[in-house]
Amino acid sequence: MNMFASTLYRIMEWITRFAYVQLLWICFTFFGFVILGFFPSTAAMFAVVRDWIRGKTDIRIFKTYWNYFKTDFFKANLFGIPIISITLLIGINVYYIQIDISEHLTWTYIPLFAFMFLFTLLLFYLFPVFVHYDLKIFKVIKNTFLIMLISPIHSLLIVISLVSLFWLMKSIPALAFIFGGSIYAFITMWLSMHAFRSIERKKGSV
């Protein structure tokens, strides 16, 4: 019975942690009026999750989150500029193709959707690389791209995990509001750190 109670307590403790970080992510995003808050708030969420994965489960969540948020506020917003720019560019191209479905544009579908697929994979690694390595913005993007290319198995596992998570939260929409962002951060951060360690071991064996 004690073991059951202890296990139940641990489960409830982790549920509370994920829900709390999700709440902080939402609040700090709006604290920065969304535009200036989304990227530093998301980076702070990934950084807290990274601490958990590294065994620092006893950290003071609000204090740690706030420290990451304010420390990386400007860098994270600069980091967001190329991401937003590429996303807008993709959106414009997709919109243009939809309103002009003439045959001479059909050849653009394959390269555009291939680029969209690669960019989506890149997004999965961007925040984990941003919080795990102390790099300049350009090197964050460059290293993220290289890690994505040489980690196909981890990329596949991320896709499978997130698709499963999507269908679960589609079935129970309330879960997306309570845990969506924090669970996404945990899955991508955990698998990304495995990719980082794999790459570091390969470098060490050379």
CSV table of C-alpha atoms in Angstrom, one decimal:
chain,number,residue,atom,x,y,z
A,1,MET,CA,0.0,0.0,0.0
A,2,ASN,CA,2.9,2.3,0.8
A,3,MET,CA,4.4,1.6,-2.5
A,4,PHE,CA,1.1,2.3,-4.3
A,5,ALA,CA,0.7,5.6,-2.4
A,6,SER,CA,4.3,6.6,-3.1
A,7,THR,CA,3.9,5.9,-6.8
A,8,LEU,CA,0.6,7.7,-7.0
A,9,TYR,CA,2.2,10.7,-5.2
A,10,ARG,CA,5.1,10.8,-7.7
A,11,ILE,CA,2.6,10.6,-10.6
A,12,MET,CA,0.6,13.5,-9.2
A,13,GLU,CA,3.7,15.4,-8.5
A,14,TRP,CA,4.8,15.2,-12.2
A,15,ILE,CA,1.3,16.0,-13.4
A,16,THR,CA,1.4,19.1,-11.3
A,17,ARG,CA,4.9,20.1,-12.6
A,18,PHE,CA,3.9,19.8,-16.2
A,19,ALA,CA,0.6,21.7,-15.6
A,20,TYR,CA,2.5,24.5,-13.7
A,21,VAL,CA,5.1,24.9,-16.4
A,22,GLN,CA,2.3,25.0,-19.1
A,23,LEU,CA,0.6,27.7,-17.0
A,24,LEU,CA,3.9,29.7,-16.8
A,25,TRP,CA,4.4,29.3,-20.5
A,26,ILE,CA,1.0,30.8,-21.3
A,27,CYS,CA,1.3,33.6,-18.7
A,28,PHE,CA,4.8,34.7,-19.7
A,29,THR,CA,3.8,34.5,-23.4
A,30,PHE,CA,1.0,37.0,-22.8
A,31,PHE,CA,3.3,38.9,-20.4
A,32,GLY,CA,5.4,39.7,-23.5
A,33,PHE,CA,2.2,40.6,-25.5
A,34,VAL,CA,2.7,37.3,-27.4
A,35,ILE,CA,4.9,38.8,-30.0
A,36,LEU,CA,7.8,39.5,-27.6
A,37,GLY,CA,6.8,36.8,-25.1
A,38,PHE,CA,6.4,33.6,-27.1
A,39,PHE,CA,10.1,32.8,-27.9
A,40,PRO,CA,11.7,33.7,-24.5
A,41,SER,CA,8.8,31.9,-22.7
A,42,THR,CA,9.2,28.8,-24.9
A,43,ALA,CA,12.9,28.8,-24.4
A,44,ALA,CA,12.4,29.1,-20.6
A,45,MET,CA,10.0,26.1,-20.7
A,46,PHE,CA,12.5,24.0,-22.6
A,47,ALA,CA,15.3,25.0,-20.2
A,48,VAL,CA,13.3,24.0,-17.2
A,49,VAL,CA,12.4,20.7,-18.8
A,50,ARG,CA,16.1,20.2,-19.6
A,51,ASP,CA,16.9,20.6,-15.9
A,52,TRP,CA,14.4,17.9,-15.0
A,53,ILE,CA,15.8,15.5,-17.6
A,54,ARG,CA,19.3,16.1,-16.1
A,55,GLY,CA,18.0,15.1,-12.7
A,56,LYS,CA,17.4,18.6,-11.2
A,57,THR,CA,13.8,17.8,-10.2
A,58,ASP,CA,13.9,19.7,-7.0
A,59,ILE,CA,14.4,23.2,-8.6
A,60,ARG,CA,12.1,26.0,-7.7
A,61,ILE,CA,10.1,26.1,-10.8
A,62,PHE,CA,8.9,29.7,-10.9
A,63,LYS,CA,12.3,31.2,-9.9
A,64,THR,CA,14.1,29.0,-12.4
A,65,TYR,CA,11.6,29.8,-15.2
A,66,TRP,CA,11.8,33.5,-14.5
A,67,ASN,CA,15.6,33.5,-14.5
A,68,TYR,CA,15.7,31.7,-17.9
A,69,PHE,CA,13.0,34.0,-19.3
A,70,LYS,CA,14.8,37.3,-18.4
A,71,THR,CA,18.3,36.0,-19.2
A,72,ASP,CA,17.4,34.9,-22.7
A,73,PHE,CA,14.7,37.5,-23.5
A,74,PHE,CA,16.6,39.4,-26.2
A,75,LYS,CA,18.5,36.4,-27.6
A,76,ALA,CA,15.3,34.4,-27.9
A,77,ASN,CA,13.5,37.1,-29.7
A,78,LEU,CA,16.4,37.6,-32.1
A,79,PHE,CA,16.3,33.8,-32.5
A,80,GLY,CA,12.6,34.1,-33.4
A,81,ILE,CA,13.1,36.5,-36.3
A,82,PRO,CA,14.4,33.9,-38.9
A,83,ILE,CA,11.8,31.4,-37.7
A,84,ILE,CA,9.0,33.8,-38.2
A,85,SER,CA,10.4,35.0,-41.5
A,86,ILE,CA,10.7,31.5,-43.0
A,87,THR,CA,7.2,30.6,-41.6
A,88,LEU,CA,5.7,33.6,-43.3
A,89,LEU,CA,7.5,32.9,-46.5
A,90,ILE,CA,6.1,29.3,-46.5
A,91,GLY,CA,2.6,30.6,-45.7
A,92,ILE,CA,2.7,33.1,-48.6
A,93,ASN,CA,3.9,30.5,-51.0
A,94,VAL,CA,1.2,28.0,-50.0
A,95,TYR,CA,-1.5,30.8,-50.2
A,96,TYR,CA,-0.3,31.8,-53.7
A,97,ILE,CA,-0.4,28.2,-54.9
A,98,GLN,CA,-3.9,27.8,-53.6
A,99,ILE,CA,-5.3,30.8,-55.3
A,100,ASP,CA,-3.4,30.1,-58.6
A,101,ILE,CA,-3.8,26.4,-59.3
A,102,SER,CA,-2.7,26.6,-62.9
A,103,GLU,CA,-0.6,23.8,-64.3
A,104,HIS,CA,2.6,25.8,-64.6
A,105,LEU,CA,2.8,26.0,-60.8
A,106,THR,CA,2.4,22.3,-60.1
A,107,TRP,CA,6.2,21.7,-60.4
A,108,THR,CA,6.7,23.9,-57.3
A,109,TYR,CA,4.6,21.5,-55.1
A,110,ILE,CA,7.3,18.9,-54.5
A,111,PRO,CA,10.2,21.2,-53.6
A,112,LEU,CA,7.9,23.4,-51.4
A,113,PHE,CA,6.5,20.5,-49.4
A,114,ALA,CA,9.9,18.9,-49.1
A,115,PHE,CA,11.2,22.2,-47.7
A,116,MET,CA,8.2,22.4,-45.4
A,117,PHE,CA,8.9,18.9,-44.1
A,118,LEU,CA,12.6,19.7,-43.4
A,119,PHE,CA,11.7,23.0,-41.8
A,120,THR,CA,9.2,21.2,-39.5
A,121,LEU,CA,11.9,18.7,-38.5
A,122,LEU,CA,14.3,21.6,-37.9
A,123,LEU,CA,11.7,23.2,-35.6
A,124,PHE,CA,11.7,20.1,-33.4
A,125,TYR,CA,15.4,20.5,-32.6
A,126,LEU,CA,15.7,24.3,-32.6
A,127,PHE,CA,14.7,25.0,-29.0
A,128,PRO,CA,16.5,22.0,-27.5
A,129,VAL,CA,19.7,23.2,-29.3
A,130,PHE,CA,19.1,26.8,-28.2
A,131,VAL,CA,18.9,25.9,-24.5
A,132,HIS,CA,21.4,23.1,-24.4
A,133,TYR,CA,24.3,24.9,-26.2
A,134,ASP,CA,25.6,28.4,-25.6
A,135,LEU,CA,25.9,29.5,-29.2
A,136,LYS,CA,25.3,32.5,-31.4
A,137,ILE,CA,22.0,32.6,-33.3
A,138,PHE,CA,23.5,31.7,-36.7
A,139,LYS,CA,25.4,28.7,-35.1
A,140,VAL,CA,22.3,27.6,-33.3
A,141,ILE,CA,20.5,27.3,-36.7
A,142,LYS,CA,23.5,25.8,-38.4
A,143,ASN,CA,24.1,23.2,-35.7
A,144,THR,CA,20.4,22.3,-35.5
A,145,PHE,CA,20.3,21.6,-39.2
A,146,LEU,CA,23.4,19.4,-39.0
A,147,ILE,CA,22.0,17.5,-35.9
A,148,MET,CA,18.7,17.0,-37.8
A,149,LEU,CA,20.5,15.5,-40.8
A,150,ILE,CA,22.6,13.1,-38.8
A,151,SER,CA,19.9,12.0,-36.4
A,152,PRO,CA,17.2,10.3,-38.6
A,153,ILE,CA,16.2,7.8,-36.0
A,154,HIS,CA,15.7,10.4,-33.3
A,155,SER,CA,13.7,12.5,-35.8
A,156,LEU,CA,11.5,9.5,-36.6
A,157,LEU,CA,10.9,8.9,-32.9
A,158,ILE,CA,10.0,12.5,-32.4
A,159,VAL,CA,7.5,12.4,-35.3
A,160,ILE,CA,5.9,9.2,-34.0
A,161,SER,CA,5.7,10.5,-30.5
A,162,LEU,CA,4.2,13.8,-31.5
A,163,VAL,CA,1.7,12.3,-33.9
A,164,SER,CA,0.6,10.0,-31.0
A,165,LEU,CA,0.4,12.9,-28.7
A,166,PHE,CA,-1.6,14.9,-31.2
A,167,TRP,CA,-4.2,12.1,-31.6
A,168,LEU,CA,-4.5,11.7,-27.8
A,169,MET,CA,-5.0,15.4,-27.3
A,170,LYS,CA,-7.4,15.6,-30.2
A,171,SER,CA,-9.5,12.9,-28.4
A,172,ILE,CA,-9.3,14.8,-25.1
A,173,PRO,CA,-8.9,18.6,-26.0
A,174,ALA,CA,-8.6,19.6,-22.4
A,175,LEU,CA,-5.2,17.9,-22.2
A,176,ALA,CA,-3.8,20.2,-24.9
A,177,PHE,CA,-4.6,23.2,-22.8
A,178,ILE,CA,-3.3,21.8,-19.6
A,179,PHE,CA,-0.2,19.9,-20.8
A,180,GLY,CA,0.2,20.4,-24.6
A,181,GLY,CA,3.2,22.7,-24.6
A,182,SER,CA,5.1,21.2,-21.6
A,183,ILE,CA,4.6,17.6,-22.8
A,184,TYR,CA,5.8,18.6,-26.3
A,185,ALA,CA,8.8,20.3,-24.8
A,186,PHE,CA,9.6,17.2,-22.7
A,187,ILE,CA,9.3,14.8,-25.7
A,188,THR,CA,11.4,16.8,-28.0
A,189,MET,CA,14.0,17.8,-25.3
A,190,TRP,CA,14.4,14.2,-24.1
A,191,LEU,CA,14.9,12.7,-27.6
A,192,SER,CA,17.1,15.6,-28.7
A,193,MET,CA,19.4,15.2,-25.7
A,194,HIS,CA,19.7,11.5,-26.7
A,195,ALA,CA,20.7,12.7,-30.1
A,196,PHE,CA,23.2,15.1,-28.6
A,197,ARG,CA,24.8,12.4,-26.5
A,198,SER,CA,24.9,10.0,-29.5
A,199,ILE,CA,26.7,12.7,-31.5
A,200,GLU,CA,29.1,13.5,-28.7
A,201,ARG,CA,30.0,9.8,-28.2
A,202,LYS,CA,30.7,9.5,-31.9
A,203,LYS,CA,33.0,12.5,-31.8
A,204,GLY,CA,34.7,11.1,-28.7
A,205,SER,CA,35.4,7.8,-30.4
A,206,VAL,CA,37.0,9.4,-33.5
